[in-house]
PDB file of C-alpha atoms in Angstrom:
ATOM      1  CA  MET A 111      -0.001  -0.052   0.110  1.00  0.00           C
ATOM      2  CA  ALA A 112       1.562   3.560  -1.139  1.00  0.00           C
ATOM      3  CA  LYS A 113       2.337   5.870   1.759  1.00  0.00           C
ATOM      4  CA  ILE A 114       0.881   9.382   1.854  1.00  0.00           C
ATOM      5  CA  TYR A 115       3.338  11.849   3.398  1.00  0.00           C
ATOM      6  CA  LYS A 116       1.694  15.237   4.505  1.00  0.00           C
ATOM      7  CA  THR A 117       5.255  17.074   4.043  1.00  0.00           C
ATOM      8  CA  THR A 118       6.069  19.445   1.202  1.00  0.00           C
ATOM      9  CA  MET A 119       6.724  19.945  -2.527  1.00  0.00           C
ATOM     10  CA  SER A 120       9.005  22.354  -4.080  1.00  0.00           C
ATOM     11  CA  PRO A 121       8.441  23.763  -6.414  1.00  0.00           C
ATOM     12  CA  GLY A 122       3.938  22.215  -5.403  1.00  0.00           C
ATOM     13  CA  LYS A 123       2.012  20.718  -8.209  1.00  0.00           C
ATOM     14  CA  LEU A 124      -0.333  23.477  -9.348  1.00  0.00           C
ATOM     15  CA  GLU A 125       2.632  25.111  -9.679  1.00  0.00           C
ATOM     16  CA  LEU A 126       4.702  22.800 -12.064  1.00  0.00           C
ATOM     17  CA  LEU A 127       1.207  22.382 -14.162  1.00  0.00           C
ATOM     18  CA  ALA A 128       0.189  25.518 -13.911  1.00  0.00           C
ATOM     19  CA  SER A 129       3.335  25.426 -16.654  1.00  0.00           C
ATOM     20  CA  TRP A 130       2.200  22.636 -18.765  1.00  0.00           C
ATOM     21  CA  LEU A 131      -1.392  22.596 -19.065  1.00  0.00           C
ATOM     22  CA  PRO A 132      -0.644  25.556 -21.820  1.00  0.00           C
ATOM     23  CA  THR A 133       1.146  22.484 -23.882  1.00  0.00           C
ATOM     24  CA  ARG A 134      -1.192  20.308 -24.060  1.00  0.00           C
ATOM     25  CA  PRO A 135      -3.280  20.801 -27.811  1.00  0.00           C
ATOM     26  CA  TRP A 136      -6.546  19.099 -25.189  1.00  0.00           C
ATOM     27  CA  TYR A 137      -5.977  22.622 -23.257  1.00  0.00           C
ATOM     28  CA  ALA A 138      -8.714  25.104 -23.649  1.00  0.00           C
ATOM     29  CA  SER A 139      -6.458  28.658 -23.586  1.00  0.00           C
ATOM     30  CA  THR A 140      -8.222  31.641 -21.929  1.00  0.00           C
ATOM     31  CA  GLY A 141      -5.603  33.670 -23.204  1.00  0.00           C
ATOM     32  CA  GLN A 142      -4.415  34.599 -19.651  1.00  0.00           C
ATOM     33  CA  ALA A 143      -2.078  32.160 -17.249  1.00  0.00           C
ATOM     34  CA  PRO A 144      -4.310  28.921 -15.566  1.00  0.00           C
ATOM     35  CA  ALA A 145      -4.875  29.096 -12.772  1.00  0.00           C
ATOM     36  CA  PRO A 146      -5.224  25.406 -11.938  1.00  0.00           C
ATOM     37  CA  ALA A 147      -7.233  24.819  -8.605  1.00  0.00           C
ATOM     38  CA  ARG A 148      -7.679  20.971  -7.538  1.00  0.00           C
ATOM     39  CA  SER A 149     -10.727  19.941  -7.753  1.00  0.00           C
ATOM     40  CA  GLY A 150     -10.437  15.431  -6.572  1.00  0.00           C
ATOM     41  CA  GLY A 151      -9.562  12.653  -8.434  1.00  0.00           C
ATOM     42  CA  PHE A 152      -7.961   9.249  -6.514  1.00  0.00           C
ATOM     43  CA  ARG A 153      -4.804   6.892  -6.512  1.00  0.00           C
ATOM     44  CA  LEU A 154      -3.342   3.279  -8.077  1.00  0.00           C
ATOM     45  CA  ASP A 155      -1.588   1.378  -5.320  1.00  0.00           C
ATOM     46  CA  ASP A 156       2.211   0.034  -7.392  1.00  0.00           C
ATOM     47  CA  PRO A 157       1.918  -2.791  -5.880  1.00  0.00           C
ATOM     48  CA  GLU A 158       6.276  -3.039  -6.127  1.00  0.00           C
ATOM     49  CA  GLY A 159       5.841  -0.101  -4.536  1.00  0.00           C
ATOM     50  CA  GLU A 160       7.979   1.932  -6.436  1.00  0.00           C
ATOM     51  CA  VAL A 161       5.969   4.194  -7.792  1.00  0.00           C
ATOM     52  CA  GLY A 162       3.499   6.808  -7.007  1.00  0.00           C
ATOM     53  CA  ILE A 163       0.189   6.700  -9.050  1.00  0.00           C
ATOM     54  CA  GLU A 164      -2.410   9.552  -8.789  1.00  0.00           C
ATOM     55  CA  PHE A 165      -5.280  10.896 -11.411  1.00  0.00           C
ATOM     56  CA  MET A 166      -5.889  14.785 -10.147  1.00  0.00           C
ATOM     57  CA  VAL A 167      -9.033  16.517 -11.650  1.00  0.00           C
ATOM     58  CA  LEU A 168      -8.151  20.234 -11.520  1.00  0.00           C
ATOM     59  CA  THR A 169     -10.354  23.160 -12.986  1.00  0.00           C
ATOM     60  CA  ASP A 170      -8.845  26.282 -14.502  1.00  0.00           C
ATOM     61  CA  THR A 171     -10.578  29.313 -13.801  1.00  0.00           C
ATOM     62  CA  SER A 172      -8.481  31.642 -15.910  1.00  0.00           C
ATOM     63  CA  GLY A 173     -10.976  33.754 -18.429  1.00  0.00           C
ATOM     64  CA  GLY A 174     -13.847  33.929 -15.634  1.00  0.00           C
ATOM     65  CA  ARG A 175     -14.520  30.172 -16.556  1.00  0.00           C
ATOM     66  CA  GLU A 176     -13.756  27.116 -15.030  1.00  0.00           C
ATOM     67  CA  THR A 177     -12.953  24.097 -17.277  1.00  0.00           C
ATOM     68  CA  SER A 178     -12.240  20.594 -15.880  1.00  0.00           C
ATOM     69  CA  TYR A 179      -9.281  18.810 -16.701  1.00  0.00           C
ATOM     70  CA  LEU A 180      -8.179  14.853 -15.761  1.00  0.00           C
ATOM     71  CA  VAL A 181      -4.236  15.308 -15.419  1.00  0.00           C
ATOM     72  CA  PRO A 182      -2.800  11.318 -14.298  1.00  0.00           C
ATOM     73  CA  LEU A 183       0.323  12.007 -12.977  1.00  0.00           C
ATOM     74  CA  SER A 184       3.403   9.310 -11.681  1.00  0.00           C
ATOM     75  CA  TYR A 185       5.975  10.011  -8.897  1.00  0.00           C
ATOM     76  CA  ARG A 186       9.558   8.492  -9.172  1.00  0.00           C
ATOM     77  CA  GLY A 187      12.427   8.688  -7.114  1.00  0.00           C
ATOM     78  CA  ALA A 188      14.798   8.652 -10.479  1.00  0.00           C
ATOM     79  CA  PRO A 189      13.601   9.097 -13.986  1.00  0.00           C
ATOM     80  CA  LEU A 190      12.843   6.702 -16.649  1.00  0.00           C
ATOM     81  CA  ASP A 191      14.342   7.274 -20.074  1.00  0.00           C
ATOM     82  CA  GLU A 192      11.187   5.859 -22.694  1.00  0.00           C
ATOM     83  CA  ALA A 193       9.412   8.769 -20.522  1.00  0.00           C
ATOM     84  CA  GLY A 194      10.937  11.248 -21.227  1.00  0.00           C
ATOM     85  CA  ALA A 195       8.686  12.949 -23.699  1.00  0.00           C
ATOM     86  CA  GLY A 196       5.945  12.486 -20.656  1.00  0.00           C
ATOM     87  CA  LEU A 197       8.217  14.609 -18.022  1.00  0.00           C
ATOM     88  CA  VAL A 198       6.253  17.552 -16.318  1.00  0.00           C
ATOM     89  CA  GLY A 199       9.195  18.024 -14.304  1.00  0.00           C
ATOM     90  CA  THR A 200      10.801  17.627 -10.901  1.00  0.00           C
ATOM     91  CA  SER A 201      10.166  18.895  -7.225  1.00  0.00           C
ATOM     92  CA  GLU A 202      11.797  18.218  -4.379  1.00  0.00           C
ATOM     93  CA  HIS A 203       9.486  16.134  -1.953  1.00  0.00           C
ATOM     94  CA  GLY A 204      10.097  16.819   2.058  1.00  0.00           C
ATOM     95  CA  VAL A 205      10.624  13.011   2.642  1.00  0.00           C
ATOM     96  CA  LEU A 206      11.294  11.443  -0.391  1.00  0.00           C
ATOM     97  CA  GLY A 207      13.675  13.814  -1.809  1.00  0.00           C
ATOM     98  CA  THR A 208      14.236  14.420  -5.746  1.00  0.00           C
ATOM     99  CA  ARG A 209      10.524  13.296  -7.434  1.00  0.00           C
ATOM    100  CA  TRP A 210      10.081  13.336 -11.649  1.00  0.00           C
ATOM    101  CA  ILE A 211       6.451  14.253 -12.002  1.00  0.00           C
ATOM    102  CA  TYR A 212       5.187  12.163 -15.331  1.00  0.00           C
ATOM    103  CA  ASP A 213       2.221  12.675 -17.490  1.00  0.00           C
ATOM    104  CA  GLY A 214       0.975   9.348 -16.633  1.00  0.00           C
ATOM    105  CA  VAL A 215      -0.472   7.767 -19.509  1.00  0.00           C
ATOM    106  CA  HIS A 216       3.568   7.815 -20.894  1.00  0.00           C
ATOM    107  CA  ASP A 217       4.126   5.181 -17.711  1.00  0.00           C
ATOM    108  CA  PRO A 218       3.684   1.354 -18.061  1.00  0.00           C
ATOM    109  CA  VAL A 219       3.206   0.749 -13.994  1.00  0.00           C
ATOM    110  CA  LEU A 220       0.409   3.516 -14.564  1.00  0.00           C
ATOM    111  CA  VAL A 221      -0.944   1.803 -17.760  1.00  0.00           C
ATOM    112  CA  GLY A 222      -0.968  -1.404 -16.218  1.00  0.00           C
ATOM    113  CA  GLN A 223      -3.358  -0.303 -13.103  1.00  0.00           C
ATOM    114  CA  LEU A 224      -5.717   1.864 -15.111  1.00  0.00           C
ATOM    115  CA  LEU A 225      -6.234  -1.598 -17.059  1.00  0.00           C
ATOM    116  CA  ALA A 226      -6.170  -3.463 -13.895  1.00  0.00           C
ATOM    117  CA  LEU A 227      -8.518  -1.130 -11.729  1.00  0.00           C
ATOM    118  CA  ILE A 228     -11.210  -1.006 -15.339  1.00  0.00           C
ATOM    119  CA  GLN A 229     -10.653  -4.740 -15.098  1.00  0.00           C
ATOM    120  CA  GLY A 230     -11.703  -5.054 -11.309  1.00  0.00           C
ATOM    121  CA  CYS A 231      -8.283  -6.367 -10.087  1.00  0.00           C
ATOM    122  CA  ALA A 232      -7.358  -3.080  -8.904  1.00  0.00           C
ATOM    123  CA  VAL A 233      -8.940  -0.460  -6.279  1.00  0.00           C
ATOM    124  CA  ALA A 234      -9.031   3.761  -5.940  1.00  0.00           C
ATOM    125  CA  GLN A 235      -7.710   4.409  -3.478  1.00  0.00           C
ATOM    126  CA  ASP A 236      -8.816   7.973  -1.679  1.00  0.00           C
ATOM    127  CA  GLN A 237      -6.500  10.898  -2.876  1.00  0.00           C
ATOM    128  CA  CYS A 238      -5.322  12.180   0.439  1.00  0.00           C
ATOM    129  CA  ASP A 239      -5.139   9.487   3.239  1.00  0.00           C
ATOM    130  CA  SER A 240      -2.753   6.206   2.937  1.00  0.00           C
ATOM    131  CA  GLY A 241      -5.191   2.961   3.790  1.00  0.00           C
ATOM    132  CA  ILE A 242      -8.879   4.781   1.928  1.00  0.00           C
ATOM    133  CA  ALA A 243     -10.945   3.183  -0.552  1.00  0.00           C
ATOM    134  CA  ASP A 244     -12.471   5.716  -2.840  1.00  0.00           C
ATOM    135  CA  PRO A 245     -15.996   3.352  -3.520  1.00  0.00           C
ATOM    136  CA  SER A 246     -17.173   6.370  -5.760  1.00  0.00           C
ATOM    137  CA  VAL A 247     -15.105   5.347  -8.669  1.00  0.00           C
ATOM    138  CA  THR A 248     -16.369   2.614 -10.901  1.00  0.00           C
ATOM    139  CA  ALA A 249     -16.164   0.796 -13.813  1.00  0.00           C
ATOM    140  CA  TRP A 250     -17.459  -0.986 -16.835  1.00  0.00           C
ATOM    141  CA  PHE A 251     -15.966  -4.317 -17.566  1.00  0.00           C
ATOM    142  CA  ASP A 252     -16.970  -7.354 -20.962  1.00  0.00           C
ATOM    143  CA  GLY A 253     -13.588  -8.167 -22.475  1.00  0.00           C
ATOM    144  CA  PRO A 254     -10.687 -10.714 -22.684  1.00  0.00           C
ATOM    145  CA  GLY A 255      -8.819 -10.724 -19.349  1.00  0.00           C
ATOM    146  CA  LEU A 256      -5.869  -7.756 -19.839  1.00  0.00           C
ATOM    147  CA  PRO A 257      -2.080  -7.643 -18.095  1.00  0.00           C
ATOM    148  CA  ALA A 258      -0.722  -5.081 -15.854  1.00  0.00           C
ATOM    149  CA  ASP A 259       2.616  -5.472 -16.037  1.00  0.00           C
ATOM    150  CA  LEU A 260       2.959  -3.697 -19.640  1.00  0.00           C
ATOM    151  CA  PRO A 261       5.607  -4.279 -21.329  1.00  0.00           C
ATOM    152  CA  ARG A 262       8.135  -0.734 -20.927  1.00  0.00           C
ATOM    153  CA  GLY A 263       8.813   1.464 -23.919  1.00  0.00           C
ATOM    154  CA  ARG A 264       5.893   0.259 -26.329  1.00  0.00           C
ATOM    155  CA  LEU A 265       3.254   2.866 -25.152  1.00  0.00           C
ATOM    156  CA  GLU A 266       2.422   4.873 -28.423  1.00  0.00           C
ATOM    157  CA  ILE A 267       0.849   7.926 -27.270  1.00  0.00           C
ATOM    158  CA  THR A 268      -1.396  10.238 -29.250  1.00  0.00           C
ATOM    159  CA  ASP A 269      -3.254  13.849 -28.183  1.00  0.00           C
ATOM    160  CA  THR A 270      -6.288  15.173 -30.157  1.00  0.00           C
ATOM    161  CA  ALA A 271      -7.616  18.101 -29.314  1.00  0.00           C
ATOM    162  CA  ARG A 272     -10.112  15.999 -26.180  1.00  0.00           C
ATOM    163  CA  GLY A 273      -8.293  13.522 -24.952  1.00  0.00           C
ATOM    164  CA  THR A 274      -5.255  11.346 -25.828  1.00  0.00           C
ATOM    165  CA  ASP A 275      -5.108   8.241 -26.731  1.00  0.00           C
ATOM    166  CA  VAL A 276      -2.745   4.868 -24.996  1.00  0.00           C
ATOM    167  CA  ARG A 277      -2.573   2.064 -27.541  1.00  0.00           C
ATOM    168  CA  VAL A 278      -0.246  -0.829 -26.268  1.00  0.00           C
ATOM    169  CA  PRO A 279       0.634  -2.523 -29.238  1.00  0.00           C
ATOM    170  CA  GLY A 280      -0.755  -6.223 -29.241  1.00  0.00           C
ATOM    171  CA  VAL A 281      -2.629  -5.939 -25.753  1.00  0.00           C
ATOM    172  CA  ALA A 282      -5.167  -2.582 -24.834  1.00  0.00           C
ATOM    173  CA  ALA A 283      -6.054   1.176 -26.110  1.00  0.00           C
ATOM    174  CA  LEU A 284      -6.792   2.859 -24.087  1.00  0.00           C
ATOM    175  CA  GLY A 285      -8.953   6.473 -24.994  1.00  0.00           C
ATOM    176  CA  LEU A 286      -8.519   9.024 -21.890  1.00  0.00           C
ATOM    177  CA  THR A 287     -10.565  12.293 -21.453  1.00  0.00           C
ATOM    178  CA  ARG A 288      -8.259  15.175 -20.572  1.00  0.00           C
ATOM    179  CA  VAL A 289     -11.632  17.863 -21.053  1.00  0.00           C
ATOM    180  CA  LEU A 290     -14.193  16.704 -17.988  1.00  0.00           C
ATOM    181  CA  ARG A 291     -17.577  16.707 -18.855  1.00  0.00           C
ATOM    182  CA  PRO A 292     -20.372  15.020 -16.530  1.00  0.00           C
ATOM    183  CA  VAL A 293     -21.547  12.214 -17.595  1.00  0.00           C
ATOM    184  CA  GLY A 294     -24.422   9.300 -16.563  1.00  0.00           C
ATOM    185  CA  ASP A 295     -23.073   5.883 -15.769  1.00  0.00           C
ATOM    186  CA  GLY A 296     -23.710   2.880 -17.387  1.00  0.00           C
ATOM    187  CA  PRO A 297     -22.328   0.221 -19.364  1.00  0.00           C
ATOM    188  CA  ALA A 298     -20.671   1.463 -22.228  1.00  0.00           C
ATOM    189  CA  ASP A 299     -22.771   1.586 -25.687  1.00  0.00           C
ATOM    190  CA  ALA A 300     -19.866   3.104 -28.490  1.00  0.00           C
ATOM    191  CA  SER A 301     -18.761  -0.548 -31.075  1.00  0.00           C
ATOM    192  CA  GLY A 302     -15.501  -1.394 -29.488  1.00  0.00           C
ATOM    193  CA  VAL A 303     -15.842  -0.293 -25.759  1.00  0.00           C
ATOM    194  CA  VAL A 304     -14.869  -3.509 -23.577  1.00  0.00           C
ATOM    195  CA  GLY A 305     -14.211  -0.924 -20.263  1.00  0.00           C
ATOM    196  CA  ARG A 306     -15.604   2.146 -18.954  1.00  0.00           C
ATOM    197  CA  LEU A 307     -14.097   3.969 -15.789  1.00  0.00           C
ATOM    198  CA  THR A 308     -16.656   6.823 -14.355  1.00  0.00           C
ATOM    199  CA  ALA A 309     -14.913   9.413 -11.358  1.00  0.00           C
ATOM    200  CA  GLY A 310     -16.416  12.200  -9.521  1.00  0.00           C
ATOM    201  CA  TRP A 311     -15.042  15.889  -8.965  1.00  0.00           C
ATOM    202  CA  THR A 312     -16.164  18.958  -7.361  1.00  0.00           C
ATOM    203  CA  THR A 313     -15.946  22.675  -9.304  1.00  0.00           C
ATOM    204  CA  PRO A 314     -14.543  25.403  -7.083  1.00  0.00           C
ATOM    205  CA  ASP A 315     -17.696  26.840  -7.094  1.00  0.00           C
ATOM    206  CA  GLY A 316     -19.280  23.996  -5.160  1.00  0.00           C
ATOM    207  CA  ALA A 317     -20.655  22.025  -7.833  1.00  0.00           C
ATOM    208  CA  ALA A 318     -20.644  18.377  -7.832  1.00  0.00           C
ATOM    209  CA  HIS A 319     -19.972  16.199 -11.228  1.00  0.00           C
ATOM    210  CA  ARG A 320     -19.058  12.744 -12.430  1.00  0.00           C
ATOM    211  CA  GLY A 321     -18.015  11.648 -15.985  1.00  0.00           C
ATOM    212  CA  LEU A 322     -16.386   9.447 -17.996  1.00  0.00           C
ATOM    213  CA  PHE A 323     -12.705   9.410 -17.631  1.00  0.00           C
ATOM    214  CA  ALA A 324     -11.064   6.278 -19.286  1.00  0.00           C
ATOM    215  CA  GLU A 325     -12.411   3.785 -21.930  1.00  0.00           C
ATOM    216  CA  LEU A 326     -11.030   0.287 -23.146  1.00  0.00           C
ATOM    217  CA  HIS A 327     -10.990  -0.540 -26.993  1.00  0.00           C
ATOM    218  CA  THR A 328     -10.874  -3.261 -28.600  1.00  0.00           C
ATOM    219  CA  THR A 329      -9.437  -2.254 -30.944  1.00  0.00           C
ATOM    220  CA  ALA A 330      -6.216  -0.905 -32.307  1.00  0.00           C
ATOM    221  CA  HIS A 331      -6.307   2.674 -31.782  1.00  0.00           C
ATOM    222  CA  ALA A 332      -8.746   4.764 -29.432  1.00  0.00           C
ATOM    223  CA  THR A 333     -10.308   7.988 -29.643  1.00  0.00           C
ATOM    224  CA  THR A 334     -11.762  10.076 -26.855  1.00  0.00           C
TER     225      THR A 334
END
């Protein structure tokens, strides 16, 4: 079980992400500097206990509007060479020292645990407290079993205006929603979809929402 430390990070996650968000094709620029605020999310455990895994929801309030984004992050104690394109930045953790923070879709450990979660083989954890499950994160799955231990260096990442496609050749195709929109739960109804993950978030105005975070496809390429 991953341990969540009550300590400092310098620079902080929001500071790093405020600089990183405008570089993403799915970020909707307001013409002003991003003003991201935490709006929710959850964590997953790395079975090896080496990689921190967080699915963070950020709401950008710049320009007088609220837009919520899904930002999966992985935290490592050393660089992951094959994920260099996904590096958000480095930060000094008050307990663990230097942490390399990645856009998690580039990290095979995060992607593997996301596949396990969709299949019901992993449990979403509270974002802020150790050892507490988050039952509000729900999954639907109706497909063949997929491995959580993915080959290193084989992820194919495509960012679009709506989300990120993650293809593991011969294994899986995931579509991650980046610009979150409220939708209902229920089984997937799109052709080729065999899994779906939904979760909630609360925007700074106090409104509670729930929507699609990820879909698992049988096709060779997922489109979000």
